[in-house]
Every structure is written in structure tokens, then in C-alpha cells.
Amino acid sequence: MERATISDVAQLAGVSQATVSRALRGVAKVSPETRLRVEQAANNLNFTLSKSASALASGKTMRVLLLVSGTLDRWFNSSVLQGAYDVLSPEGYDIIPSFVTNRAQLDHYFAELPKNRNADAIIVSSFTFTTELHDRMAAMGMPVIGLDSPSTDGFDASIAISNADGLKQSVHLLHSLGHRRLAFIRDYVPQDMVYSTTTRADCFASAIDALDAGLEYTILTAHTHVNTVEPEELAPELASLVLSSPLRPTGLVVETDELAVPLMKELRHQHMRFPEDMSIVGFDDAPISRVVDLTTIHQNPIELGHSAARKALSLMRGETLERSHEVQPTTLVLRDTTGRAPNVA
Amino acid sequence: MERATISDVAQLAGVSQATVSRALRGVAKVSPETRLRVEQAANNLNFTLSKSASALASGKTMRVLLLVSGTLDRWFNSSVLQGAYDVLSPEGYDIIPSFVTNRAQLDHYFAELPKNRNADAIIVSSFTFTTELHDRMAAMGMPVIGLDSPSTDGFDASIAISNADGLKQSVHLLHSLGHRRLAFIRDYVPQDMVYSTTTRADCFASAIDALDAGLEYTILTAHTHVNTVEPEELAPELASLVLSSPLRPTGLVVETDELAVPLMKELRHQHMRFPEDMSIVGFDDAPISRVVDLTTIHQNPIELGHSAARKALSLMRGETLERSHEVQPTTLVLRDTTGRAPNVA
DNA sequence: TTGTATGCGTTATCAC
DNA sequence: GTGATAACGCATACAA
């Protein structure tokens, strides 16, 4: 009843350890008959190769780390995981997910885990890095793939979306609908920020400046960080920020759908109608936005996961990527929460 | 620049490999001074233990498998993952998630992966098992923890929720609100069913029978399986099933919130008002249900993950659980989609 | 195509 | 409390 080892299989098949190893992995030259015999023997003994032993002997762990910012049960993160799984799993790789929510945890993660050959590559999602961290990653001795990172610095490869494009699309939409006073809504930005979504506010401002159409805008920030509470708990505060803003914005752009939805709900409680009184644009095209017919900027985190995983695969095989750093386009999804600006003073 | 091994550290610290191993793991007797010296040496060399080597030598892989039914980016599954992570990660365990969506994949999974000592335990979520699979699991040589499984058979431990209680609560609620004709809505149930949610229809029927209050009911099933399409694509079909049912139900109980939300939206397009014309109860209390104020049955998959992980931990340590198989209660969450039955013929 | 021999980096069992 | 040393189960030159 003890689990069998490779030599048990070898013995039963009447061949050497080495041949069993070759046959089972389908590499090198093994005659069809031998292969068959080995496979049958392995089957009889209920045998599969030990990952630990293989890893030790070969130097490849067949594991890739996935580090995300924020908990694993968030839509974006779990979708990235699913995407990475889609391409890595068929190739025999295990994915080891983990997450951090602040700079301290991030530092600790990089200080502890990856000094060693405990994985063949790491995919790092949605972080803003310091140059110090870049150096540390570069010294890690394994490919580091960035996903949705503001910079490509320190990454061997990366896949990102263009927050700038997305925000530009939002701004242009609202502008063309006649809105002249816009607001960007976001949650609290920690000093030790690690989230790349925080760059969206800057993109929003840049888009308006670049448009140069005389639009006024303001950036409204909640006091509480959304990761410490549920998004809907921020809604009252955000709503009051919007309604009490001296600018009286008619066009709202929100950092994420997750934030936009409860905000919109709260504003409706305050008798604001969308899009008659106000227009609102989210970001992400998360499933929730379809439910409430929210106009938003589409991105596909599963695809990001695919892309990052493919880059990881190539890098692990020692190939050189023709395009190390790529950017996925974002698209504007028009639904029911945007319309012509109201005729107000 | 080559990564250091334990002997490099030993040399630098002026001790033996064995002592380094003991010191770094904080086990057995090592004098404080020695420990300090070793730790400094390890730090200087940027050294951490190799998981592969440790696993091979010790026989413990420090890995636990998490097998879920359905993709990893679904709310329930990613929450379970997060929960398991919360308790396993601090203990030094890696979690290796994977998923299957049908019986064939499930069989393949069990045929391939776990014959071997590639993990110390496995958590299996939301499956309906055949006795054959039970036997296979029992023979796997590692603790098997069930999560949300209809039966405790074949599991060394398990944590579940009471679907029966939840459905009973739904039925009683609708009954006490005066509803006399109920319908249970679900998506297509594959022949080779692996999802435990499919048992909910049975619970619904049993609850009505047990109530014995003369309620009439019907069970409405979509033709397409929700895993092959987006939930909202099923909405039109489900809505027409509801509205064309000869029973003319006024109280709807839906298998999951994920299904209830688009159904309700579609029914509203058909001029049904909730709860004036109809009442609807979901199941899960997924975040989406809060957004649309759906009355539903609450469960907490993160807690399930915690519980399963704790059981796994104990089992891996060779402890005997005082309560191997536990059931978490479900609670009814009243929101805005349920009300008194309409006064119709 | 197949077999032999060595090493991968730890842990654990002994001694001391 | 610490140091040798033999496993652990496999991959891979190198031979044959």
C-alpha cells in the first residue's frame, strides 16, 4: 500500500529507472513497446512522478507564483488567476497564488519568498513599484512578469491595459454629450500605495488637459480606504462629496465599477436620475456593471492572465519574446447611465 | 551570484548543515548564539530553504490542493480560496488551486494528480460524488476534506451548509407572506452532475412537502447550462418559463443569486414588479444581491474556506478532530424583493 | 534505444 | 547542543 517509486515501476517493467523517467515524460528516444510496458507498469502501481523529486533533480519546480494586490476573491484578481490557470495548467505548471494589501506586506513578501528557487517564474499584478523593488526583482533569478503595472521597469515582460486611453474615452464621451463640469471619484489613496488603479486619477486629469476644451473638473477622494470596508459603505460619503462639490459636476468618472455602482445607488436615493440629471462612467466592465447597465470602460482580466502566462511560459523556456511589453486596448461600453448633459446654468 | 545552499550557510556560520537546518526551522535544541549566527549568515547569503528539497527529505510537501467545481473566478470559488489562504498561508502552506467543470474532467483529475505525494491534503469543493470516487479518494493517502458536499461519505472531514435549511426558510417565508403557488428556478442539470447546488431543487420540494400546507409548486429548468453561457443569457428563457407556467407562480425561489438577478431584471422588462406582483428569493447572498436588494439565503464561503483549512491543518498534523463533519447554518436575509402575495384569483 | 552512475538540497538518525 | 551521514525520488550526462 506504500506509494510506489520509480524503481518499482522499472522493476515491474523490466527496464531501468532512467528509461521509466524518459518514457513517462515522453521525452527523448524510447521505443513504443518499451513505453507501453512502462506505462502499464506505472498504471498498475498507481504511480506518478513526485514533483518534489523531479524539481530537485531537474532544477525546475514547475510552479509559478502569482502575486496580486488585494484579496483573491475580487473580480479582477480571481479572473487573472483563472486566465493564468487556463494556459499554465495544460503545460503542467502549478500556480501558487498569494496576495498582499499594503507596502509592508509587499516588502515582506519579497524579502521572504523569492530568494530561492521555489518557483520558475512570478507574475506580479497591479502594483506600483519603487526602484528598490525593481532591483530586488531583477535579482530574483527568475522571470518576473508584470500585469497591469504602471511601469515596465524591472519586469522581464509585462502586459497592461491603457488606463490613459480608457480615461480619455470617458472624458471625450462626456464632453461630446455636452458635459462641462466633470468629477473623478476614487477611494482613499494610501501613502504607501501599491495599487495601480490609483494612476487613473492622473490619467483623468491629463485627458481633460489634453482635450483643452475648457472643461472644469475636480477629484473627489473618500477618507476610508475601500479595502478596509465594503465598497457600499463608502457610498454615502462619496455621494455627499459629489452633491456638495462647489463645481456641481454633471459628469462622473469613477475609478472602478465596484465603486460606481453603490455610489450611483446612493445618488438615486438622493433623487438624482441617471442619465437625466447626471451621467456616470465606471471602469472595468465587471459583471456587476452589466446588471445595472452602467456605462463603463471594458477590460478583460482573463485575457491579461492568458497573456502574462504565455509570456511566463516563453521566458521559462528560455525563449526571447519579440514583444516583451504589451498593452491591451480598452473599449468604451455604452449603456444606460450616460446621456446628454442637463440644461442647467 | 549562484543561489546559496544550506552548506554555504553552514560554512559561513561555522556550523554543520544539520545545525543550520534546525536553526532555520526553529525546531529542536539550538543555542541562541548559534541560531543568531546562522540567521545572519543566511541573511547575508540571501538564503532560504528549498521547498523541493525539504519536501523530498521530509515527506511533507507543505502544499494543499484545492479542487473546486466551476471556474476559479466565480464568487463562491474565489471566496473559498481566499478563506483557505487566510489560514493555510500563515502556517507556511502553499495552496494549489484547480478546477473541473464536468465528470470527465473530475475523473481525469483524480486519475492523474493525486496518486502521488504531491500534496499533504486536498480540499474538494461542491461536488457530488459517486462511491467509486469515494474509494479512490480514500486510497489517496492524504486527508480529503469536503466542502459544501452533499454527503460526508469518503471524506476524512467536511464542512457544509444546510441547503435544506435555507430552502426551508425560503419556503416558509413565502408561505407566511401568503404565497400559495411557488416555483423553483434552476439551470440545466447535466447527466454527469458534479455540482452540489443541484440538490437545492430537491430540498425545495421536500420543504414544501414537509410544510404540508397545500402549497403548489413547479420546478423550472433552463435548457442551457449556465456554465456554457453567461447567466444573463439564460434570463429570457427562464422568464418565459416562469410567465408561461400553467401554475402562475407568485413566489420564486432561485438556485443562486447569480441566476436570480438577471431573471428578475428580465421579468421587470416584462412589466412584473417585485414584490408587488411577484416575490423572489435567491440563494448565496453574493455581493450582487446586495446591489439589487434581493432577498436571499446567506452563506459565507470565506468561512467555509477557513473551516476546511483548519480541518486540513489538524489532519495533516495527525490530530483527530472532535467534530469531523460540520454544517454551517444558513440565514435568511430579507431585502426588497419579497412581500405579501398579490390578491389574485 | 537503453542502462549506469552521480548529484540535486534538504531532513532525520544516529552518535558525540 | 552539535556534527557526520544516510536517505528522499528523480533527472541527466555519459557509456554501451
XYZ file of C-alpha atoms in Angstrom, chain A residues 8 37 62-63 73 82 111 134 143 164 192 197 200 246 248 285 293 305 339 342:
20
model
C 9.279 -0.181 -8.533
C 5.229 -1.528 -20.986
C 7.003 23.545 -12.440
C 5.462 26.174 -10.242
C -11.851 36.925 -4.117
C -8.365 31.876 -13.939
C 12.087 39.651 1.485
C 12.668 46.658 -9.154
C 11.440 35.715 -14.891
C -4.884 56.598 -20.132
C 2.384 53.543 0.675
C -5.639 51.861 -10.194
C -6.363 56.571 -13.069
C -18.954 73.626 -5.448
C -21.673 70.854 -9.303
C -16.727 46.330 -17.125
C -26.493 48.891 -17.100
C -3.885 36.391 -17.286
C -26.619 60.856 -21.753
C -28.845 68.575 -18.392
